[in-house]
Coordinates of C-alpha atoms in Angstrom, one line a residue:
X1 CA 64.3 15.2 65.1
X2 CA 61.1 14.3 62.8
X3 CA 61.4 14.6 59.3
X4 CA 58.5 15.3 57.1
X5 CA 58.0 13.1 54.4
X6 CA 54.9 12.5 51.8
X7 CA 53.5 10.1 49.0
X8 CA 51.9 11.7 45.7
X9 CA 48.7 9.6 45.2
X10 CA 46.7 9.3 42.5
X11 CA 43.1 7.9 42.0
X12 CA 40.5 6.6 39.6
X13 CA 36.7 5.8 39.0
X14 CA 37.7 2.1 38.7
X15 CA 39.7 1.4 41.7
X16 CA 43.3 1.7 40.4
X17 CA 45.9 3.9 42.6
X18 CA 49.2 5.1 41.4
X19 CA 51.4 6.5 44.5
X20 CA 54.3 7.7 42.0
X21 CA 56.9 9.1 44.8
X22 CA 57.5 9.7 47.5
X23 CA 58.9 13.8 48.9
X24 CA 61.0 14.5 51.8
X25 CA 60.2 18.6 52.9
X26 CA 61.5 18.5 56.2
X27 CA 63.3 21.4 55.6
X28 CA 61.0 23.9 56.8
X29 CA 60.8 27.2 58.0
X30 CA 57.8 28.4 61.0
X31 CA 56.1 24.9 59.2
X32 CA 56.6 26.5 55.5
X33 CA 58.3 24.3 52.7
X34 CA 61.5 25.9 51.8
X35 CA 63.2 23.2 50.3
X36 CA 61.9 19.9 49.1
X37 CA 63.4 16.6 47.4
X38 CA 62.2 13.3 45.7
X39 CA 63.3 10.4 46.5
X40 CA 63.6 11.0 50.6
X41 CA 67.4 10.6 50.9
X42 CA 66.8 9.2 54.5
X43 CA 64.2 6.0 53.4
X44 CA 65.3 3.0 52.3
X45 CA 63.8 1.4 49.1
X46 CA 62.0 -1.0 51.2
X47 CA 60.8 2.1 53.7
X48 CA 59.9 4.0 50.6
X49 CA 58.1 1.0 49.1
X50 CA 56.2 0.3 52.4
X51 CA 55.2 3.9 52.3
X52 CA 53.5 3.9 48.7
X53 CA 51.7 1.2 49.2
X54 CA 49.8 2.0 52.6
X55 CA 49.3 5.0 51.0
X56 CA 47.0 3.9 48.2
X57 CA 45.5 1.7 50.4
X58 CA 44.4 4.5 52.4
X59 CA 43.2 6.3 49.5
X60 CA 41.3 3.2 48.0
X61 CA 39.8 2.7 51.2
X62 CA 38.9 6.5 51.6
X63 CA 36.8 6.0 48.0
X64 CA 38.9 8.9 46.8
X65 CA 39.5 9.8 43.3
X66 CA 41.8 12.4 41.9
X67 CA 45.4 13.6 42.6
X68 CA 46.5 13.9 46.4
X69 CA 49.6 14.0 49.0
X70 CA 49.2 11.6 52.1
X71 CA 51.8 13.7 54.2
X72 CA 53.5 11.9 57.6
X73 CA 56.2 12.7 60.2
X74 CA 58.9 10.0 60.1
X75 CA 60.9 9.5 63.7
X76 CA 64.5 8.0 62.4
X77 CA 65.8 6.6 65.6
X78 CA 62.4 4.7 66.0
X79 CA 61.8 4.3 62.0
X80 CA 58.4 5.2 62.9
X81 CA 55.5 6.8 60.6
X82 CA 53.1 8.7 61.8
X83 CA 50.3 9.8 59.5
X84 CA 49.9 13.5 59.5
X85 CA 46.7 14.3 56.7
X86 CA 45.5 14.0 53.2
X87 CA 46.1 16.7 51.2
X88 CA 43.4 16.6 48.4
X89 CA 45.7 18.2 46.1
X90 CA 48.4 18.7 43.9
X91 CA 51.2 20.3 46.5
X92 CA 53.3 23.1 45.4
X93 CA 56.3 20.4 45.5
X94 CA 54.6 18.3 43.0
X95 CA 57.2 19.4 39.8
X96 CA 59.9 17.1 41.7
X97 CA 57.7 14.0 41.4
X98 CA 57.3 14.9 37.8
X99 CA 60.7 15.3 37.6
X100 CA 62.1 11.9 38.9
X101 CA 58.9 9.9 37.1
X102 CA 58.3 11.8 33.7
X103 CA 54.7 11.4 34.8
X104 CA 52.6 15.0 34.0
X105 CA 50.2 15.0 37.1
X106 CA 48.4 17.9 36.1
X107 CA 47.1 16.0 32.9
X108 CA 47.0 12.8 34.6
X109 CA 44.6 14.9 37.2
X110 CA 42.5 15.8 34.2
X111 CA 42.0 12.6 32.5
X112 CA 40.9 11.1 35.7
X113 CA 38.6 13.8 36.5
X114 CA 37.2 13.8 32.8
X115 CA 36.5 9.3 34.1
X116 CA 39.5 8.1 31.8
X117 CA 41.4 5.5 33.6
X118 CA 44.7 4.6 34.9
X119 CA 46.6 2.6 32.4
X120 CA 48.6 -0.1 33.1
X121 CA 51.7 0.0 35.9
X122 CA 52.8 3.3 37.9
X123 CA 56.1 4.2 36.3
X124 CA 59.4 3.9 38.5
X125 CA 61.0 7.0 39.7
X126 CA 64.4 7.0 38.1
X127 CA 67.4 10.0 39.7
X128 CA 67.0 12.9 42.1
X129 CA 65.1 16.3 42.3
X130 CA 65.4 19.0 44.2
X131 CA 62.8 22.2 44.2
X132 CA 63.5 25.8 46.0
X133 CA 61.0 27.8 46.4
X134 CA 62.1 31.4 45.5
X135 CA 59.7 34.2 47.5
X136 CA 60.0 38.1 48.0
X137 CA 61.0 38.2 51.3
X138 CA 63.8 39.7 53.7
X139 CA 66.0 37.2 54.7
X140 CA 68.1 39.3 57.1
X141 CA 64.8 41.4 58.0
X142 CA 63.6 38.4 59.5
X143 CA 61.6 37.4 56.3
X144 CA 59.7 40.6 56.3
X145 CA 57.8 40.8 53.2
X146 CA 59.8 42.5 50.1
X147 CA 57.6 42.2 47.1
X148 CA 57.6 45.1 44.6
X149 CA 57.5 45.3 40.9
X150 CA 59.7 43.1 38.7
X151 CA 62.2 45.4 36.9
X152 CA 64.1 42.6 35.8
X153 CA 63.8 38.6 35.7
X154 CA 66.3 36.1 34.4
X155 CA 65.8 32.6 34.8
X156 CA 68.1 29.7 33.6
X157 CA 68.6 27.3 31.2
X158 CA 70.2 24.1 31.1
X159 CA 70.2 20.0 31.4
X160 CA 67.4 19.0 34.1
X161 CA 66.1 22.4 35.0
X162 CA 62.7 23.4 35.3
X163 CA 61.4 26.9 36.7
X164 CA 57.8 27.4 37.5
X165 CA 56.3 31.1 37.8
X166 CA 53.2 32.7 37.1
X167 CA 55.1 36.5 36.8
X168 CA 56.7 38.3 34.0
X169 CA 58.6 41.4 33.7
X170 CA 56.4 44.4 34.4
X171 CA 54.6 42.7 36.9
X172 CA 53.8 43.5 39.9
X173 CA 54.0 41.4 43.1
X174 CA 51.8 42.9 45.6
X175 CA 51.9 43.0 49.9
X176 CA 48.9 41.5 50.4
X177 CA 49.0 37.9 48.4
X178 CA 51.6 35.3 48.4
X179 CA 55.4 36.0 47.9
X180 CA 56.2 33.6 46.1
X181 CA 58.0 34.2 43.0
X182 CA 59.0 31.1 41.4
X183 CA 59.8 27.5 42.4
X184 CA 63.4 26.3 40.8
X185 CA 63.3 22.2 40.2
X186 CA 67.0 20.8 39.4
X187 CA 66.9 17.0 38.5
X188 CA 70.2 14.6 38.3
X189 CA 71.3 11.3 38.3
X190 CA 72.1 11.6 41.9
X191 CA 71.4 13.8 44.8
X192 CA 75.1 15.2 44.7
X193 CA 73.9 16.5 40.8
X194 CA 70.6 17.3 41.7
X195 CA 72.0 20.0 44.6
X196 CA 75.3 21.3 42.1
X197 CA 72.6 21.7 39.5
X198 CA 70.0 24.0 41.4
X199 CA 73.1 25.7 43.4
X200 CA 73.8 27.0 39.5
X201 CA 70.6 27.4 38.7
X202 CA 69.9 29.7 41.4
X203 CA 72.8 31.3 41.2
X204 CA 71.5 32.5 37.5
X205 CA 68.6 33.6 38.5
X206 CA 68.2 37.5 38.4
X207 CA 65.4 38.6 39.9
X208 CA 65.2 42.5 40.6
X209 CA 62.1 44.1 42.7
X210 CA 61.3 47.5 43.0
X211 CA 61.9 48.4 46.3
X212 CA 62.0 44.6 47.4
X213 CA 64.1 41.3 47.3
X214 CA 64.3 37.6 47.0
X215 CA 65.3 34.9 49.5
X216 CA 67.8 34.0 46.5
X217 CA 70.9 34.2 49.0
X218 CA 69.4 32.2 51.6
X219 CA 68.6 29.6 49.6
X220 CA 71.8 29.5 48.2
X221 CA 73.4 29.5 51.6
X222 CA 70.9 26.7 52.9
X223 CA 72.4 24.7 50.5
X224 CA 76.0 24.8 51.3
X225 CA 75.2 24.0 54.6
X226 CA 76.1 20.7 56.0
X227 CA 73.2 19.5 57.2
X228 CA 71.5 20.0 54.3
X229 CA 74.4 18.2 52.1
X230 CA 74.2 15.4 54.7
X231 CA 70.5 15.1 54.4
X232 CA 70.6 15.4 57.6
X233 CA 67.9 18.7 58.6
X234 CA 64.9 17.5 60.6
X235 CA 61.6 20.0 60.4
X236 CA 63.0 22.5 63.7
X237 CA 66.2 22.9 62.2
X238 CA 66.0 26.1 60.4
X239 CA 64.4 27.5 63.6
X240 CA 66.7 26.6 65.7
X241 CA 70.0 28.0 63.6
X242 CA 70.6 31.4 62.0
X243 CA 71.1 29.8 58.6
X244 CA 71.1 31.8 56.1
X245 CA 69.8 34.7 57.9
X246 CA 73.1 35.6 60.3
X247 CA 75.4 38.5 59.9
X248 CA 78.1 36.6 59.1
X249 CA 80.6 38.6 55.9
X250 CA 80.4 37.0 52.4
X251 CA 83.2 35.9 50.7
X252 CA 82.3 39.0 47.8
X253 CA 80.8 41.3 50.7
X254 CA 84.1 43.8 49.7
X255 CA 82.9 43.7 45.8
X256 CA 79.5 44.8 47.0
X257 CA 80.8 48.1 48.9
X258 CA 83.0 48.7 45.9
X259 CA 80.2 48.1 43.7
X260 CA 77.8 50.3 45.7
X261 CA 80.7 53.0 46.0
X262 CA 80.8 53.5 42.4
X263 CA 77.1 53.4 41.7
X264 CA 77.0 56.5 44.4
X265 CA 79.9 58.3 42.5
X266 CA 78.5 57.8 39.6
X267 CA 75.0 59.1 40.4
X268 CA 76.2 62.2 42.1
X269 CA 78.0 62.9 38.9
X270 CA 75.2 62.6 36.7
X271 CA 73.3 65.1 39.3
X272 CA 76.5 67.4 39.2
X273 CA 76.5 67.1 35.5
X274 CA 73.1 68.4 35.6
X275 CA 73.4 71.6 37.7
X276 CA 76.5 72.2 35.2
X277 CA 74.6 72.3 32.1
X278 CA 71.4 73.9 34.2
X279 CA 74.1 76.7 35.0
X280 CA 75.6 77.1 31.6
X281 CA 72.2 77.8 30.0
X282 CA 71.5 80.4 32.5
X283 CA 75.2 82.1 31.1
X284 CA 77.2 81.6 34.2
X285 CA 78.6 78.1 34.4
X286 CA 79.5 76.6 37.8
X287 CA 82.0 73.4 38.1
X288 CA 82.9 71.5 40.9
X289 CA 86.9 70.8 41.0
X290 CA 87.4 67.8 43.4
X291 CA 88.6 65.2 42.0
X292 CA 87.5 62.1 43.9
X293 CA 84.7 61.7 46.2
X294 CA 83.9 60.4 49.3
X295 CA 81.5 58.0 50.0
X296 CA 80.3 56.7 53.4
X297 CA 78.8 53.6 53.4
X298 CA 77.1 51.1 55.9
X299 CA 77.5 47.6 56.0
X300 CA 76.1 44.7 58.5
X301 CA 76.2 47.9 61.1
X302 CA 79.7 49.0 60.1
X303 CA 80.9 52.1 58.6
X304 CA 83.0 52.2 55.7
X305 CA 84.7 55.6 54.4
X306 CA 86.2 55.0 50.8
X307 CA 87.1 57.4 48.1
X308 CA 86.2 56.7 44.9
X309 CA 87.8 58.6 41.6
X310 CA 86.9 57.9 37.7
X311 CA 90.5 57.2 35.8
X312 CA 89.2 56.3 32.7
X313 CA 86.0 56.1 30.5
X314 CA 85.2 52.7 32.8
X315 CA 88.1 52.7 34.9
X316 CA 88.0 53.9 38.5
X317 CA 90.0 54.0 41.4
X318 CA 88.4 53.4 45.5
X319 CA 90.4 53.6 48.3
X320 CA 89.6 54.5 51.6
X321 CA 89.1 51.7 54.8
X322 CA 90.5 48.6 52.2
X323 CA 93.9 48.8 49.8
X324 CA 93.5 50.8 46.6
X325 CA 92.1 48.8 44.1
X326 CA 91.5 49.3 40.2
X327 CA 88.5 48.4 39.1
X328 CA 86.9 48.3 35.0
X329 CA 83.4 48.7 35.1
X330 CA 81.3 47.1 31.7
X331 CA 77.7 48.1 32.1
X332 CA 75.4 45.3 30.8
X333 CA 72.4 46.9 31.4
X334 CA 70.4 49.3 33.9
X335 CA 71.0 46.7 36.9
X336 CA 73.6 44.4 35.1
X337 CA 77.3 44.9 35.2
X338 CA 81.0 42.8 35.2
X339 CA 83.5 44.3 37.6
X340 CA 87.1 43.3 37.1
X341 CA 89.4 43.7 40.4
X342 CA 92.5 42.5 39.4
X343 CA 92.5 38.9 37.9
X344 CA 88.5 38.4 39.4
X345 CA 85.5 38.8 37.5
X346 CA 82.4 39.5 39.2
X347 CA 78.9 39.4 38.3
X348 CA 76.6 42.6 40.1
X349 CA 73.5 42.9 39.9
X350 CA 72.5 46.9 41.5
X351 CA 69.2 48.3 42.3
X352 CA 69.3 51.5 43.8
X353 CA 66.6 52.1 46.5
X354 CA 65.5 54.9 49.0
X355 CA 69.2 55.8 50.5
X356 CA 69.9 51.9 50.0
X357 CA 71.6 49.6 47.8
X358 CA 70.6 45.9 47.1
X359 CA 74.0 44.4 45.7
X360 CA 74.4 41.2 44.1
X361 CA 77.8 39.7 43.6
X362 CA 78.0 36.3 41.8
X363 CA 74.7 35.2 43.1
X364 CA 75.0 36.3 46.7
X365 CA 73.3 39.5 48.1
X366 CA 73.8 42.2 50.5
X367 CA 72.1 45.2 51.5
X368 CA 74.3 48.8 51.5
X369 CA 73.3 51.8 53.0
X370 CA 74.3 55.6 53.0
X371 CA 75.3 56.7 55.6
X372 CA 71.9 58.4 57.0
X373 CA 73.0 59.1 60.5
X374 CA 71.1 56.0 62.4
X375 CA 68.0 56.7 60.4
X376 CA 66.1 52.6 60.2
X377 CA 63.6 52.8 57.8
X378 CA 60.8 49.8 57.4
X379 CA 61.8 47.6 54.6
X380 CA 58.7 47.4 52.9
X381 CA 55.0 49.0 52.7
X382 CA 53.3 47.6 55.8
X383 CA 51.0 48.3 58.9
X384 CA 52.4 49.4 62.4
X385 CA 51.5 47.0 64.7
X386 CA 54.0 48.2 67.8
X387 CA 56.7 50.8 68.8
X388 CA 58.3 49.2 72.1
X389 CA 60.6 52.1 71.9
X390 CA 60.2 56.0 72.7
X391 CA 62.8 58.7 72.3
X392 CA 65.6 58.6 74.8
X393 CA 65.6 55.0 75.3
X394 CA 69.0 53.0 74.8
X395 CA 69.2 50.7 72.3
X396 CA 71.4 47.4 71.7
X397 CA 72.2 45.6 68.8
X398 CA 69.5 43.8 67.5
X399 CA 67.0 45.1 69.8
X400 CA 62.9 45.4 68.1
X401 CA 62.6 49.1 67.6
X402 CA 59.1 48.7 65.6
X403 CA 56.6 45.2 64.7
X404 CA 55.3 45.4 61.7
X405 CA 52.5 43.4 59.7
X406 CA 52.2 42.8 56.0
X407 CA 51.1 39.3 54.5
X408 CA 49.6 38.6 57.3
X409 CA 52.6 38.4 59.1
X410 CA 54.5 40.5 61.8
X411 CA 58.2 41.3 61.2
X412 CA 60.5 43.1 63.8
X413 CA 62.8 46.1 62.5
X414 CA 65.7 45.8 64.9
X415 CA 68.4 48.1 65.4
X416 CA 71.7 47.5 63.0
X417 CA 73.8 49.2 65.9
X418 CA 73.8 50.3 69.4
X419 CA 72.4 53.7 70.0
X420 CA 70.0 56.3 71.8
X421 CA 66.5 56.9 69.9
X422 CA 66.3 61.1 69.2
X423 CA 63.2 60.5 67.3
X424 CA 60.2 58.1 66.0
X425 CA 58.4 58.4 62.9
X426 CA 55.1 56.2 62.6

């Protein structure tokens, strides 16, 4: 039940020590930050006062000088402390202590380097801020590694928001370095603003990779849950709970497949349209005459038959495993459109990949297949490490069918359904 808390330190040449804030990260994943927050919602003033100022003692005593973190795990039933390391460093959590002080430690870090001193008292940290770190990685692929080039990037705007990155659009984000692809800081007058603030913020943020994804979802579902409302998530919890990462239906998970359905009708029209004019100039045109198509899709392991026809210039009709529904289709841009089902207007976000769709609806993403017959592809460029499968082998749900490595980490492909392996391709 330890929570992992830390004090931002500062040091001179002339014996002054500012500890600014003090961060609570203990929501952590395999002992990575995923989401941290300044003050620590579980300290009291008194606790957080305490902390500062054996903190800069340390420091002082240490002879250090420049910026640093002096991290600890902090044991709430026995209010105990105890110290962890110095980091001698500005942390990648560092933004929220900005945030909630007004103080810029990278300049402070400067001056202090360059021998200016600390002047006068260490400002007081006044509201709340929260910072989620945003990375290209597989949330439901057990965070394999989905980096890829940046076809798109949106970031928000707005009261107390603040986004860190270091890509643009047209970059790419490669397999070998870091996934990280931005760190979103919300800041409020509370905590309860702080969280409503980033929820939004994240929930604007368009991010479209190449081939790859964002823990954008996860995030976003981490923070709905109640523990992390509650404030109350130790370090283990994330590995202990499937938070954010189990196959559990979204609220929007039937605007996706209708979404996905009409992105497939519509590129096999396009390719239809094609071989009709390619026919035409060769002076024997050939047209199809159905009207409608099918469309199998997979979803979470599930199939899903639906029939989609085009009623008007961006009006369609799907029917099939749900209720027919009219939908109106205004395409924003190459990824971006606004679906209207009914009285509901969506927000999607589409990127088509190899016999897959990534589908964003409102924020919240899912991943659509074609129907490919049980073929499970790796999700990303990578190095295979194991096959603990060989043909004719029975498979359950969820069973490893290949390890793979890439970051520097291993990642299991498991199996989306139950089945009998006819055939292995690595």
């Amino acid at each position: 039940d330890a929570r992992h808390v830390e004090v931002q330190v500062i040091a001179d040449n002339f014996g002054n020590v500012w500890a600014p804030g003090v961060r609570d990260c203990s929501i952590q994943r395999k002992n990575q930050k995923v989401i941290e927050e300044s003050s620590s919602p579980l300290l009291t003033a008194e606790q957080s006062n305490h902390l500062r100022s054996v903190s800069a003692e340390l420091v002082r005593a240490a002879g250090y000088r420049g910026a640093g973190t002096v991290e600890y795990l902090y044991q709430p039933e026995q209010k105990t402390f105890t110290f962890l390391e110095v980091n001698t460093r500005l942390q990648v959590e560092h933004p929220i202590t900005e945030a909630t002080t007004g103080i810029d430690l990278v300049k402070l870090q400067i001056l202090v380097a360059s021998g200016e001193p600390l002047v006068g008292d260490c400002p007081p940290e006044f509201g709340h801020a929260v910072e989620a770190r945003l990375n290209a990685e597989d949330a439901a692929n057990g965070f394999a590694p989905a980096p890829g080039a940046v076809q798109l990037l949106k970031f928000p705007l707005g009261s107390g928001l603040r986004v860190d990155t270091g890509i643009a659009q047209g970059d790419v984000i490669p397999p070998d370095y870091d996934s990280m692809v931005a760190k979103v800081i919300a800041w409020g007058r509370d905590r309860s603003e702080a969280l409503a603030r980033l929820r939004t913020a994240l929930r604007e943020t368009t991010v479209v990779l190449q081939g790859g994804t964002t823990t954008k979802s996860f995030l976003l579902d981490l923070l709905d849950r109640e523990e992390v409302i509650s404030a109350s998530a130790d370090t283990g919890w994330l590995d202990r709970t499937d938070a954010g990462t189990s196959n559990v239906p979204s609220r929007t998970a039937d605007v996706a497949l209708i979404a996905a359905a009409i992105d497939v009708y519509d590129a096999e029209e396009k390719l239809e349209r094609e071989a009709f004019l390619s026919s035409a100039r060769g002076g024997r045109p050939r047209a199809g005459h159905a009207i409608g198509r099918k469309v199998e899709l997979s979803y979470q392991g599930q199939a899903y038959a639906l029939t989609v026809t085009q009623v008007g210039a961006h009006s369609y009709r799907v029917d099939g495993d749900a209720p027919e529904t009219e939908v109106e289709v205004d395409r924003l841009s190459e990824f971006e459109s606004r679906l209207v089902i009914g009285d509901r207007r969506h927000h999607v976000v589409s990127v088509a990949g190899r016999a897959q769709y990534l589908v964003e609806v409102d924020g919240i993403s899912h991943q659509i297949s074609q129907d490919e017959a049980g073929v499970v592809r790796a999700p990303a460029p990578a190095v295979v490490v194991a096959v603990p499968v060989s043909v004719g082998d029975e498979v359950e749900v969820g069973a490893t069918l290949v390890v793979l490595e890439s970051m520097k980490m291993e990642t299991a492909v498991r199996a989306p359904v139950a089945g009998r392996v006819r055939e292995v391709l690595a």
